[in-house]
Coordinates of C-alpha atoms and ligand atoms in Angstrom, one line a residue:
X1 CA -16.3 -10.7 12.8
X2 CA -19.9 -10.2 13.2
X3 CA -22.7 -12.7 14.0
X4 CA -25.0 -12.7 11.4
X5 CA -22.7 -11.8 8.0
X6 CA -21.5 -14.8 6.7
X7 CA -17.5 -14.3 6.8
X8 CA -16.9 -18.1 5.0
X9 CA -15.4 -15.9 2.1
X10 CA -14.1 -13.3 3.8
X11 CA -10.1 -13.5 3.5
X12 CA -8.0 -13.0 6.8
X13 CA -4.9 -12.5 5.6
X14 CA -1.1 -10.5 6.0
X15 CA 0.9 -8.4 3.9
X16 CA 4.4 -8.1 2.6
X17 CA 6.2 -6.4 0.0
X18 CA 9.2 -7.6 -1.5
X19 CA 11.7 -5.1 -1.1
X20 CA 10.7 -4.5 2.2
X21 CA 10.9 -8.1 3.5
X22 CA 13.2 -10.6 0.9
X23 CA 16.6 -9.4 1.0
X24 CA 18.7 -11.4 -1.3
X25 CA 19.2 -8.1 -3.5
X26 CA 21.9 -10.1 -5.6
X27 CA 21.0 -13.4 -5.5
X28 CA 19.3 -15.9 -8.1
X29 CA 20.3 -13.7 -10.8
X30 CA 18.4 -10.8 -9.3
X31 CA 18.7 -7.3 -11.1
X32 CA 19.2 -4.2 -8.7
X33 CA 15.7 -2.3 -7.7
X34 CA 15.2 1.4 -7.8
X35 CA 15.2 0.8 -4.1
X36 CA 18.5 -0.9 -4.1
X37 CA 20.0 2.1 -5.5
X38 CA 18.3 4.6 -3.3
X39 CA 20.7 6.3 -1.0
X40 CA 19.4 4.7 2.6
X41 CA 21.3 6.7 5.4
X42 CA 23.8 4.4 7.0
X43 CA 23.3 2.2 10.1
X44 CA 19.3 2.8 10.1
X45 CA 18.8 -0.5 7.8
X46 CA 20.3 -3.5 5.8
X47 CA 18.0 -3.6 2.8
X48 CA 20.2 -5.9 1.2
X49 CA 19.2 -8.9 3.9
X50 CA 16.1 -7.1 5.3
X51 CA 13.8 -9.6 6.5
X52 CA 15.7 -12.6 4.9
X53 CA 12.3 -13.6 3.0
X54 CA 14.4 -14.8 1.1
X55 CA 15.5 -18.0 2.5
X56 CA 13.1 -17.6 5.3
X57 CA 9.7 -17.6 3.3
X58 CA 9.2 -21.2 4.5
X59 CA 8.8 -20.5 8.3
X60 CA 6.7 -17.3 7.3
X61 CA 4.1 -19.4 5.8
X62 CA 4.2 -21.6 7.8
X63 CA 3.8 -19.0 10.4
X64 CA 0.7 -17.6 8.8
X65 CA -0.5 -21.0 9.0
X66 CA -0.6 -21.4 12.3
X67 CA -2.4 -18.3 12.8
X68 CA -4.8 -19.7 10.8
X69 CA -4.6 -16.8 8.1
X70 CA -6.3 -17.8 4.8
X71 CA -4.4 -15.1 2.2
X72 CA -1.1 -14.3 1.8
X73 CA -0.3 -10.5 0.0
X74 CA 2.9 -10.1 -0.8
X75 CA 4.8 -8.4 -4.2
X76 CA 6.9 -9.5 -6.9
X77 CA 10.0 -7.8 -7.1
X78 CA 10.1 -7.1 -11.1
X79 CA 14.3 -7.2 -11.0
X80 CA 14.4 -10.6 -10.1
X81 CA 12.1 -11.3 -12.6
X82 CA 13.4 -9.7 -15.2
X83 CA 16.8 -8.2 -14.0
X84 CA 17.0 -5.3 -17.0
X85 CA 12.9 -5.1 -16.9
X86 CA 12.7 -7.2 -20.3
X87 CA 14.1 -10.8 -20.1
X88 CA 13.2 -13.6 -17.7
X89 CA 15.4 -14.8 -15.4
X90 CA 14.7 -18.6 -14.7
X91 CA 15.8 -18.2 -10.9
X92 CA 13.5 -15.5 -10.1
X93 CA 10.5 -17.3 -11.4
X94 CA 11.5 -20.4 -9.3
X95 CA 11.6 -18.4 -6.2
X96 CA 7.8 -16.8 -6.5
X97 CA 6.9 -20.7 -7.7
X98 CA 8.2 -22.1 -4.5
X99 CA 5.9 -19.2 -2.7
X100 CA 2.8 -19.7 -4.6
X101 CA 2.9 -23.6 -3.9
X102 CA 3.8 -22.9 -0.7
X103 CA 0.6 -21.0 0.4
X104 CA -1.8 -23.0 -2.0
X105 CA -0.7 -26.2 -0.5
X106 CA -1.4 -24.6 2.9
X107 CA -4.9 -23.2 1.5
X108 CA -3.4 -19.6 1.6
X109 CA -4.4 -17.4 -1.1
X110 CA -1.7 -16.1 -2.9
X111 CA -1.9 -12.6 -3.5
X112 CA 0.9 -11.2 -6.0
X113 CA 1.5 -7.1 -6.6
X114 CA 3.3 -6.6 -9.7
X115 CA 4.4 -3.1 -8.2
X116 CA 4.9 -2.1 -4.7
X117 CA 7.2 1.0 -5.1
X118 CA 10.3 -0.8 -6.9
X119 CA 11.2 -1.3 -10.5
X120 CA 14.2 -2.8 -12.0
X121 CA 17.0 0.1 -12.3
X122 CA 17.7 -0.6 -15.9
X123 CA 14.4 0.7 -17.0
X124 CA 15.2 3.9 -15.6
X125 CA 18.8 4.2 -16.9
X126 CA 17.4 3.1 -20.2
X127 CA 13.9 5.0 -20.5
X128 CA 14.1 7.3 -16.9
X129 CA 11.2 5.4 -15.3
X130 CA 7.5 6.0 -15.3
X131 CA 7.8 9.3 -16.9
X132 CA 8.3 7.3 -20.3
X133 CA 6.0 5.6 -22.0
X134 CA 8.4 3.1 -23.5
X135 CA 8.5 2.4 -19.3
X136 CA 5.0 1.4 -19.5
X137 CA 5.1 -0.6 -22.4
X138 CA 7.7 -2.8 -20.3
X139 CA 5.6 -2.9 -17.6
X140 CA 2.6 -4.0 -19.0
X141 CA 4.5 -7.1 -21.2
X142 CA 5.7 -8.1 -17.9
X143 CA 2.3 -8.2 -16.1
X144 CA 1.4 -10.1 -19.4
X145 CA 4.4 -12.7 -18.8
X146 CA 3.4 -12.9 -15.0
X147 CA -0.4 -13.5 -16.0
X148 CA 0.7 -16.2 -18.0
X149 CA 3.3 -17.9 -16.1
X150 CA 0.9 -18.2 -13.1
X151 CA -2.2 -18.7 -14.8
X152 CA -4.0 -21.2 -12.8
X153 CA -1.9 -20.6 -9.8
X154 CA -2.7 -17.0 -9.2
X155 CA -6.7 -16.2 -8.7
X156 CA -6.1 -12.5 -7.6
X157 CA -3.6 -10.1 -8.8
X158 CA -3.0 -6.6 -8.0
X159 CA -1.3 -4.1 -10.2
X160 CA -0.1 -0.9 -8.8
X161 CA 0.3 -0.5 -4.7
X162 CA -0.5 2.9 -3.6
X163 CA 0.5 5.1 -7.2
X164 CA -0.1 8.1 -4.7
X165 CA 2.3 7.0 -2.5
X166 CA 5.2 6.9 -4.5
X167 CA 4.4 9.9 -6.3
X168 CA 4.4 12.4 -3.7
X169 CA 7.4 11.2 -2.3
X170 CA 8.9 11.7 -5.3
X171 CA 7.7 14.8 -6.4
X172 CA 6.5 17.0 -3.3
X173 CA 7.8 15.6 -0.3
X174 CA 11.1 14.6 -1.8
X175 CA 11.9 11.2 0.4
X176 CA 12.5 8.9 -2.9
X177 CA 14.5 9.6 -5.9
X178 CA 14.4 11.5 -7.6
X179 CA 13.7 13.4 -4.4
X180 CA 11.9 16.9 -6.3
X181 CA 10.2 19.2 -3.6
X182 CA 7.2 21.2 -4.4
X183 CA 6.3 19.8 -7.9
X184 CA 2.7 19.2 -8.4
X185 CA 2.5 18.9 -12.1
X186 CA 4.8 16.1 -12.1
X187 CA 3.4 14.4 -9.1
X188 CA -0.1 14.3 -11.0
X189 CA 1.9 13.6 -14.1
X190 CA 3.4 10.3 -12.3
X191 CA -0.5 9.5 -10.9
X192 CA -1.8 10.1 -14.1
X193 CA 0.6 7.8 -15.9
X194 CA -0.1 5.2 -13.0
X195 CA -3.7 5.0 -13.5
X196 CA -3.3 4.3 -17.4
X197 CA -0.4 1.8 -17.1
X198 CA -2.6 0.0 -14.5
X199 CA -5.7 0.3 -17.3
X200 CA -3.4 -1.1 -19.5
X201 CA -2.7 -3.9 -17.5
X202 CA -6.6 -4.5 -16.9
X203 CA -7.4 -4.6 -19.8
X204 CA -5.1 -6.7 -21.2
X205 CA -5.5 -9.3 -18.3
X206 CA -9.4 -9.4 -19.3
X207 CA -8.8 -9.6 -23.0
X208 CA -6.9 -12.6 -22.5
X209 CA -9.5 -14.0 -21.2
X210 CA -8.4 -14.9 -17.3
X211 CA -11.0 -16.2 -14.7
X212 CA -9.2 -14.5 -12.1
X213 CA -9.5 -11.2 -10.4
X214 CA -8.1 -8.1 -11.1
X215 CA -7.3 -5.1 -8.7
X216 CA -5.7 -1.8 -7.7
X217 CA -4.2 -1.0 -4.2
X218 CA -4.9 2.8 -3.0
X219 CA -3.5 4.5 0.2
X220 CA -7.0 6.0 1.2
X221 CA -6.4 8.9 4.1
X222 CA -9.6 10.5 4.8
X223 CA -9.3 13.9 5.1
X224 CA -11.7 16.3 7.1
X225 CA -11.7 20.2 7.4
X226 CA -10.3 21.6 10.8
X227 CA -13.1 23.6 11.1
X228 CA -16.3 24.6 9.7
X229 CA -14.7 27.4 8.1
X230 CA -15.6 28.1 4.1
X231 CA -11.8 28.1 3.6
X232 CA -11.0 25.1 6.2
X233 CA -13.4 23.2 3.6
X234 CA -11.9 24.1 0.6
X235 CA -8.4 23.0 2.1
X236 CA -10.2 19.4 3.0
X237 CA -11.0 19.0 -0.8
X238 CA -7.8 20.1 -2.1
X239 CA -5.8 18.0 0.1
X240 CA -8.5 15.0 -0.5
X241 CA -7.7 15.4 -4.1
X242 CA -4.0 15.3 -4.0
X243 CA -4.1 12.3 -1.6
X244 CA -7.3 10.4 -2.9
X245 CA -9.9 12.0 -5.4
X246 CA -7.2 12.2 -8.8
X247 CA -6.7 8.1 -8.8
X248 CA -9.9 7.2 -7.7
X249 CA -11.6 9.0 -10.6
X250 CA -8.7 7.8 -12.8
X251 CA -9.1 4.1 -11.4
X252 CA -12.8 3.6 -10.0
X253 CA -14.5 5.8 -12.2
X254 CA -12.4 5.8 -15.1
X255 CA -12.8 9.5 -16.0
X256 CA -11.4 12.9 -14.0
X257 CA -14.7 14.7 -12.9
X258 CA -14.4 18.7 -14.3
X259 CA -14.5 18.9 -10.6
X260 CA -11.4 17.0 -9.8
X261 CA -9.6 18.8 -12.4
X262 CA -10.7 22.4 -11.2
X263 CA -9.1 21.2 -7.7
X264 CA -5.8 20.2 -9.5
X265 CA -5.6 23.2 -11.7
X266 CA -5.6 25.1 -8.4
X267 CA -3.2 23.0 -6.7
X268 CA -0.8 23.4 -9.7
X269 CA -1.2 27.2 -10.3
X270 CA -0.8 28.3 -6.8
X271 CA 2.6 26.4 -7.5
X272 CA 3.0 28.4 -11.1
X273 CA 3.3 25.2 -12.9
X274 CA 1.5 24.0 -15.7
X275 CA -1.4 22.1 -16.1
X276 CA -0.6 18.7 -16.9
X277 CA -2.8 17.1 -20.2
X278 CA -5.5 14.9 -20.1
X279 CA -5.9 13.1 -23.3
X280 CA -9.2 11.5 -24.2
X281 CA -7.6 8.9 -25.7
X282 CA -6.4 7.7 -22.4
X283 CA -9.7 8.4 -20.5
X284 CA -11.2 5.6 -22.9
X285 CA -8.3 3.3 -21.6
X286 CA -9.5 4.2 -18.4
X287 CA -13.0 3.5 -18.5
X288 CA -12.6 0.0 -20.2
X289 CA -10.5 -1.0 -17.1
X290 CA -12.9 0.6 -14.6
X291 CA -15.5 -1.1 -15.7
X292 CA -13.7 -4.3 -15.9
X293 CA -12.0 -3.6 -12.3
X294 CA -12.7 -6.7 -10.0
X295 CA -11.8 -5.2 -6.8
X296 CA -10.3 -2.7 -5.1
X297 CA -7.9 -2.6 -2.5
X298 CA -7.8 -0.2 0.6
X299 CA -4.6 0.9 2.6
X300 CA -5.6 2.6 5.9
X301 CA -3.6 4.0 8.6
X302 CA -4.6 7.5 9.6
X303 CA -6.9 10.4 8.3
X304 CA -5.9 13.7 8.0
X305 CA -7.5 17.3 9.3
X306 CA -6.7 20.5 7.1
X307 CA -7.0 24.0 7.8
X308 CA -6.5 26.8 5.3
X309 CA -3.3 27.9 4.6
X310 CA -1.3 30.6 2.0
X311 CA 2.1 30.9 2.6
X312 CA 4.9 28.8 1.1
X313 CA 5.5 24.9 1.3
X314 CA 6.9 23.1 4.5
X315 CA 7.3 19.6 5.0
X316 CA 9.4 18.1 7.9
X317 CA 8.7 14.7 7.7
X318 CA 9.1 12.7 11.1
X319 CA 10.8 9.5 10.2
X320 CA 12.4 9.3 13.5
X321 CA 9.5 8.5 15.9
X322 CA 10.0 11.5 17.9
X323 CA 7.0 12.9 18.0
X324 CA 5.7 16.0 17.6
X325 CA 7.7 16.9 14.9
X326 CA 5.4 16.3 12.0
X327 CA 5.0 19.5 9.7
X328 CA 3.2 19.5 6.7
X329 CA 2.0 22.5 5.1
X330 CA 1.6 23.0 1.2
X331 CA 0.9 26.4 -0.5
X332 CA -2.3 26.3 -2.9
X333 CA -3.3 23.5 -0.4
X334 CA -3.5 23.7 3.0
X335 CA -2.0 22.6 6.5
X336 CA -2.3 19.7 7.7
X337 CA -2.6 20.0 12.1
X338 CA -3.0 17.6 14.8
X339 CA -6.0 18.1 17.1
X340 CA -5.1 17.3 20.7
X341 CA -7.8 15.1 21.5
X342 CA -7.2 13.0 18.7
X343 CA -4.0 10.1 19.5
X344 CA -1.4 9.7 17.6
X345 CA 1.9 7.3 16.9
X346 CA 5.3 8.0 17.5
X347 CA 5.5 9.1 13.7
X348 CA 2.4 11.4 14.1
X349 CA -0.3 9.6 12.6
X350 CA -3.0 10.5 13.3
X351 CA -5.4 7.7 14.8
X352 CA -9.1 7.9 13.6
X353 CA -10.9 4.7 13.1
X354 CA -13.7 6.4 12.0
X355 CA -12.1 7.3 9.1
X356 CA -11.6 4.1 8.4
X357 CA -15.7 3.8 7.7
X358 CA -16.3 7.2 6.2
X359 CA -13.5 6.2 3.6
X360 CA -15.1 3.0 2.9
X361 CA -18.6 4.5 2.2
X362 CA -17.4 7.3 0.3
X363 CA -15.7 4.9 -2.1
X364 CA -18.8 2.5 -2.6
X365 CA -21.0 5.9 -2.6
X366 CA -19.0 7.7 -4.8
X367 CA -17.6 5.0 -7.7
X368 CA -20.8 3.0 -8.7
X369 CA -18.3 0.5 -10.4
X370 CA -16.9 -0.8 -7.2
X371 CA -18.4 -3.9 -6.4
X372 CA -15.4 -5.1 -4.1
X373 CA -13.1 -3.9 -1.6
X374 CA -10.6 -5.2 0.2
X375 CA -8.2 -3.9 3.0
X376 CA -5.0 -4.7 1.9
X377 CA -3.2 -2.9 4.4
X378 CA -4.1 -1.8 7.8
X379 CA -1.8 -1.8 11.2
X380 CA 0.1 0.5 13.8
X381 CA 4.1 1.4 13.3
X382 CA 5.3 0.7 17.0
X383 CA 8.1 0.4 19.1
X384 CA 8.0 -3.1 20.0
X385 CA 10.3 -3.7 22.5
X386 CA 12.1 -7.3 23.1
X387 CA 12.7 -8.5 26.6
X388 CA 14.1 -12.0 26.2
X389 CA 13.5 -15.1 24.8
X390 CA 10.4 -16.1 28.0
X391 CA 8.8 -13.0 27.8
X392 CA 5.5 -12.1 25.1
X393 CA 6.4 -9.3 23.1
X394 CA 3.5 -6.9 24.6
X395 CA 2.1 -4.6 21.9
X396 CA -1.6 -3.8 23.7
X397 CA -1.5 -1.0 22.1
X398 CA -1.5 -2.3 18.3
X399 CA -4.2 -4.8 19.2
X400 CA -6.3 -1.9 20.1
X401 CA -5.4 -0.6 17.1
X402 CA -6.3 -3.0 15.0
X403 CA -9.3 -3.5 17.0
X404 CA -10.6 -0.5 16.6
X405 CA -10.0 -0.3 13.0
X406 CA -11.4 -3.9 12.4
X407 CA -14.8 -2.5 13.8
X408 CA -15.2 -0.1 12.0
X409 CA -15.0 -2.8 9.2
X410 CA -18.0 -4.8 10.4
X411 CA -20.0 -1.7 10.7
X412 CA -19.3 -1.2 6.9
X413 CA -20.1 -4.7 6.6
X414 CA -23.2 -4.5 8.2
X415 CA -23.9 -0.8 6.5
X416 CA -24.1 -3.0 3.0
X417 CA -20.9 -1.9 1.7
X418 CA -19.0 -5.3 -0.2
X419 CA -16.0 -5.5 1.9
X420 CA -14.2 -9.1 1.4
X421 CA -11.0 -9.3 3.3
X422 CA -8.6 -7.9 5.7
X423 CA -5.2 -7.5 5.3
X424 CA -2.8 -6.6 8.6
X425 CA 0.4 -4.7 7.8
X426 CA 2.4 -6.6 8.2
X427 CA 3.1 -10.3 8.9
X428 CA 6.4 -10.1 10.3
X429 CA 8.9 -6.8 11.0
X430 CA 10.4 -5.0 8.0
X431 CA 12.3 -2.7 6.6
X432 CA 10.2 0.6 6.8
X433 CA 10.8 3.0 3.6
X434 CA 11.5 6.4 5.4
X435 CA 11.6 5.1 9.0
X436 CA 14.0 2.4 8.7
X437 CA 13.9 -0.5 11.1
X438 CA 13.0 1.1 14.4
X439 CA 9.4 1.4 13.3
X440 CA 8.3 -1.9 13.8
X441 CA 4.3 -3.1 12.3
X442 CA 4.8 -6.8 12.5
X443 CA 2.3 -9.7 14.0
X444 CA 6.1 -11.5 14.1
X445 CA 8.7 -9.8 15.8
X446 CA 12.3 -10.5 13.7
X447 CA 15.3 -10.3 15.8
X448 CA 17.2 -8.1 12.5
X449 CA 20.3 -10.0 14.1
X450 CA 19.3 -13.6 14.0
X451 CA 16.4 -13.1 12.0
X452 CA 14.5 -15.1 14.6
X453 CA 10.7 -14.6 14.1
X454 CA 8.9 -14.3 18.0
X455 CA 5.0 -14.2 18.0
X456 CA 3.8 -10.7 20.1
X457 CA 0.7 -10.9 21.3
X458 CA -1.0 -9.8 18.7
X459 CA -0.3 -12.4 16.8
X460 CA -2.1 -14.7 19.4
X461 CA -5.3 -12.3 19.0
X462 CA -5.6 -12.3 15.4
X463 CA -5.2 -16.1 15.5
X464 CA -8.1 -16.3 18.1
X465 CA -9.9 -13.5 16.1
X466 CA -9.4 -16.4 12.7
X467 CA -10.8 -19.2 14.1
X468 CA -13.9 -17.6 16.0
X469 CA -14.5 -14.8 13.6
X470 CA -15.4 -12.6 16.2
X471 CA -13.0 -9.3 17.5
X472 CA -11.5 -10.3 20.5
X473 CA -11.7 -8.4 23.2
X474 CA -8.1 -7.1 24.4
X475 CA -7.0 -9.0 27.5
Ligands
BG6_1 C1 2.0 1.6 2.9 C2 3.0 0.8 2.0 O1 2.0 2.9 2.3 O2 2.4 1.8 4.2 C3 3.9 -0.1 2.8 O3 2.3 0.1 1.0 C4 4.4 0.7 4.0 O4 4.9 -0.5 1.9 C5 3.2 1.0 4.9 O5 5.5 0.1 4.6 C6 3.6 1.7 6.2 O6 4.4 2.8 5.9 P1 5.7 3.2 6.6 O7 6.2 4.4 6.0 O8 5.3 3.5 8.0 O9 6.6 2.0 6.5

């Protein structure tokens, strides 16, 4: 990557989840997902084949392989696991076995998430999901089982993807179930319960004793103020809490700063809700697991640049790739706009490598306990377009992308900060949660028809960029 750092550690690797890429919804004894259930509007995806990980995982290794790619991040879908969240289902376990050998006899790290946005259905019908605590009991005995099973097998886990994430789109934007609009107090509720099941888990993974490593993935959008304007500002830090400062405390520091919570009791009082509880109790939890934390991980894509803003909450959220039609503008936060120097994707995100960095630095500036990042996710939603079996699929523009991004990752390398690996997003195409299959991130291009897997050229540049461990330049 950069002559001079010694990158024999660093991990090259590619991501996956498991809803978004296995398919095979009810086979092997497999339980339905929260995501199963979730109304998908019809014709835009087949979630229930998806990516055919599910009998393709083979050739996907394989594939990352040949790329040379030393680390392998995908997720474990708990259903298949443990179909009604509590008892083990033989089959499942089998197929993440098969995975795990796979990579390690092709010296690819395996990187298991217990959670990437999907939990089995029965929990909720039994206990209504995260909300309950009884929910995060379950969880955290099946991260024990998991630990346990794999122990030896598995040298770095991750816990929660992105608790942010899934939160707002439950609660304020109102894209998953259970699809609320506008309700902060449960959105930080759902966060706040995330950061002390993922303690939990922590914890109990380093009581046991485990060599391993333990992390956390965050969706890290770096958010600057429009202008230098008092109240711009002020909507930059409101925003940055909503999207960022609330779990990082939670996970990295392992206590909410009185400033943090000042920011969230405005947020939620603008919205004339109430203040949700911190219990002390809980910020012990918290700080046991922060200090304890091996790693963190770090999903980039896009930073964001607020200006002040009073008046009632509109989101329009572009999951068509027609762009331009991005609105986002919360009431006791702020609006989010687009400045018109600055590019964009079809889905309106906005391109700022730079914000890769500052994100980086504030994160190793601001949380003393980090010792270790990685990026776990990092890539560009595009409309890759086939033109027959002879021809290259031609996404330039990605490989700028990720060009771009991945310097910006050498100058935090070179800056001091302990970054350890690079994750693109994705390996191959998949299902996309709100954008369904015409967003396409993939190094792999997957024919959704044949599920034939084509190499695009940036596949060939990441392979090139693996062996030399130097960027590329784009050709
Ligand atoms: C991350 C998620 O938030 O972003 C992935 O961990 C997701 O699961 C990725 O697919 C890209 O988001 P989207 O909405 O463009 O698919």
């Amino acid at each position: 990557m950069k002559k001079g750092i010694n990158m024999n550690k660093f991990l090259w690797g590619a991501s996956t989840s498991g809803f978004q890429v296995e398919g095979g919804y009810n086979l092997g004894g497999k339980g339905l997902s929260t995501t199963d259930v979730r109304h998908v509007k019809e014709g835009i995806a087949d979630t229930k084949v998806a990516s055919d990980h599910y009998h393709h995982f083979k050739e996907d290794i394989l594939l990352m392989k040949e790329l040379g790619l030393k680390a392998y991040r995908f997720s474990f879908c708990w259903a298949r696991i443990m179909p009604d969240g509590h008892h083990v289902n033989q089959e499942g376990l089998e197929f993440y076995d098969q995975i795990i050998q796979l990579c390690l006899e092709n010296d690819i790290e395996p990187i298991p998430t217990l959670y990437h946005f999907e939990m089995p259905q029965a929990l909720v019908d039994e206990f209504g999901g995260w909300k309950s605590r009884k929910c995060i009991d379950a969880f955290v005995e099946y991260a024990k089982f998991c630990f346990k099973e794999y122990a030896g097998e598995v040298r770095y886990w991750i816990t929660i993807n992105e608790p942010t994430s899934m939160a707002g789109q439950q609660y304020v934007g109102g894209t998953f179930p259970p699809a609320y609009k506008d309700q902060f107090d449960k959105c930080f509720k759902a966060e706040y319960n995330q950061n002390l099941v993922h303690a939990r888990i922590v914890n109990a993974y380093k009581e046991a004793g485990y060599t391993g490593q333990i992390g956390i993935v965050h969706a890290l959008q770096t958010v600057y103020p429009a202008t230098d304007s008092k109240g711009d500002k002020h909507a930059a830090e409101l925003k940055d809490v909503l999207e960022n400062k609330f779990y990082l405390d939670g996970t990295l520091a392992g206590k909410y700063s009185k400033h943090t919570l000042a920011l969230v009791k405005e947020i939620i009082d603008a919205n004339g809700q109430q203040m949700i509880d911190i219990k002390p109790e809980d910020e012990k939890v918290l700080l046991k697991a922060a200090k304890q934390l091996d790693f963190v991980g770090v999903n980039y894509y896009f930073s964001k640049f607020m200006k002040e803003y009073h008046g009632d909450t509109e989101i329009i959220h572009n999951g068509t790739g027609e762009k331009g039609t991005d609105v986002n503008r919360m009431k006791g936060v702020g609006e989010e706009i687009h400045p018109k120097d600055l590019p964009a994707t079809d889905w309106d995100w906005i391109i700022y490598p730079q914000g890769m960095y500052d994100q980086l630095k504030r994160v190793y500036d601001d949380y003393p306990l980090v010792h270790s990042i990685y990026i776990t996710e990092n890539g560009m939603g595009y409309k890759d377009k086939f033109e027959g079996e002879d021809k290259i699929i031609d996404d330039t523009p990605r490989i700028d992308y990720l060009k771009q991004h991945m310097e910006e990752v050498a100058k935090a390398i070179e800056a001091g900060i302990p970054v350890h690996g690079y994750f693109v997003w994705s390996l191959q195409d998949m299902f996309s949660w709100t954008n369904g299959y015409s967003k396409r991130y993939g190094l792999f291009y997957v024919d959704f028809k044949t599920q034939k897997r084509y190499a695009k050229k940036s596949a060939y540049w990441y392979k090139k960029l693996a062996e030399t461990q130097e960027i590329p330049s784009i050709d």
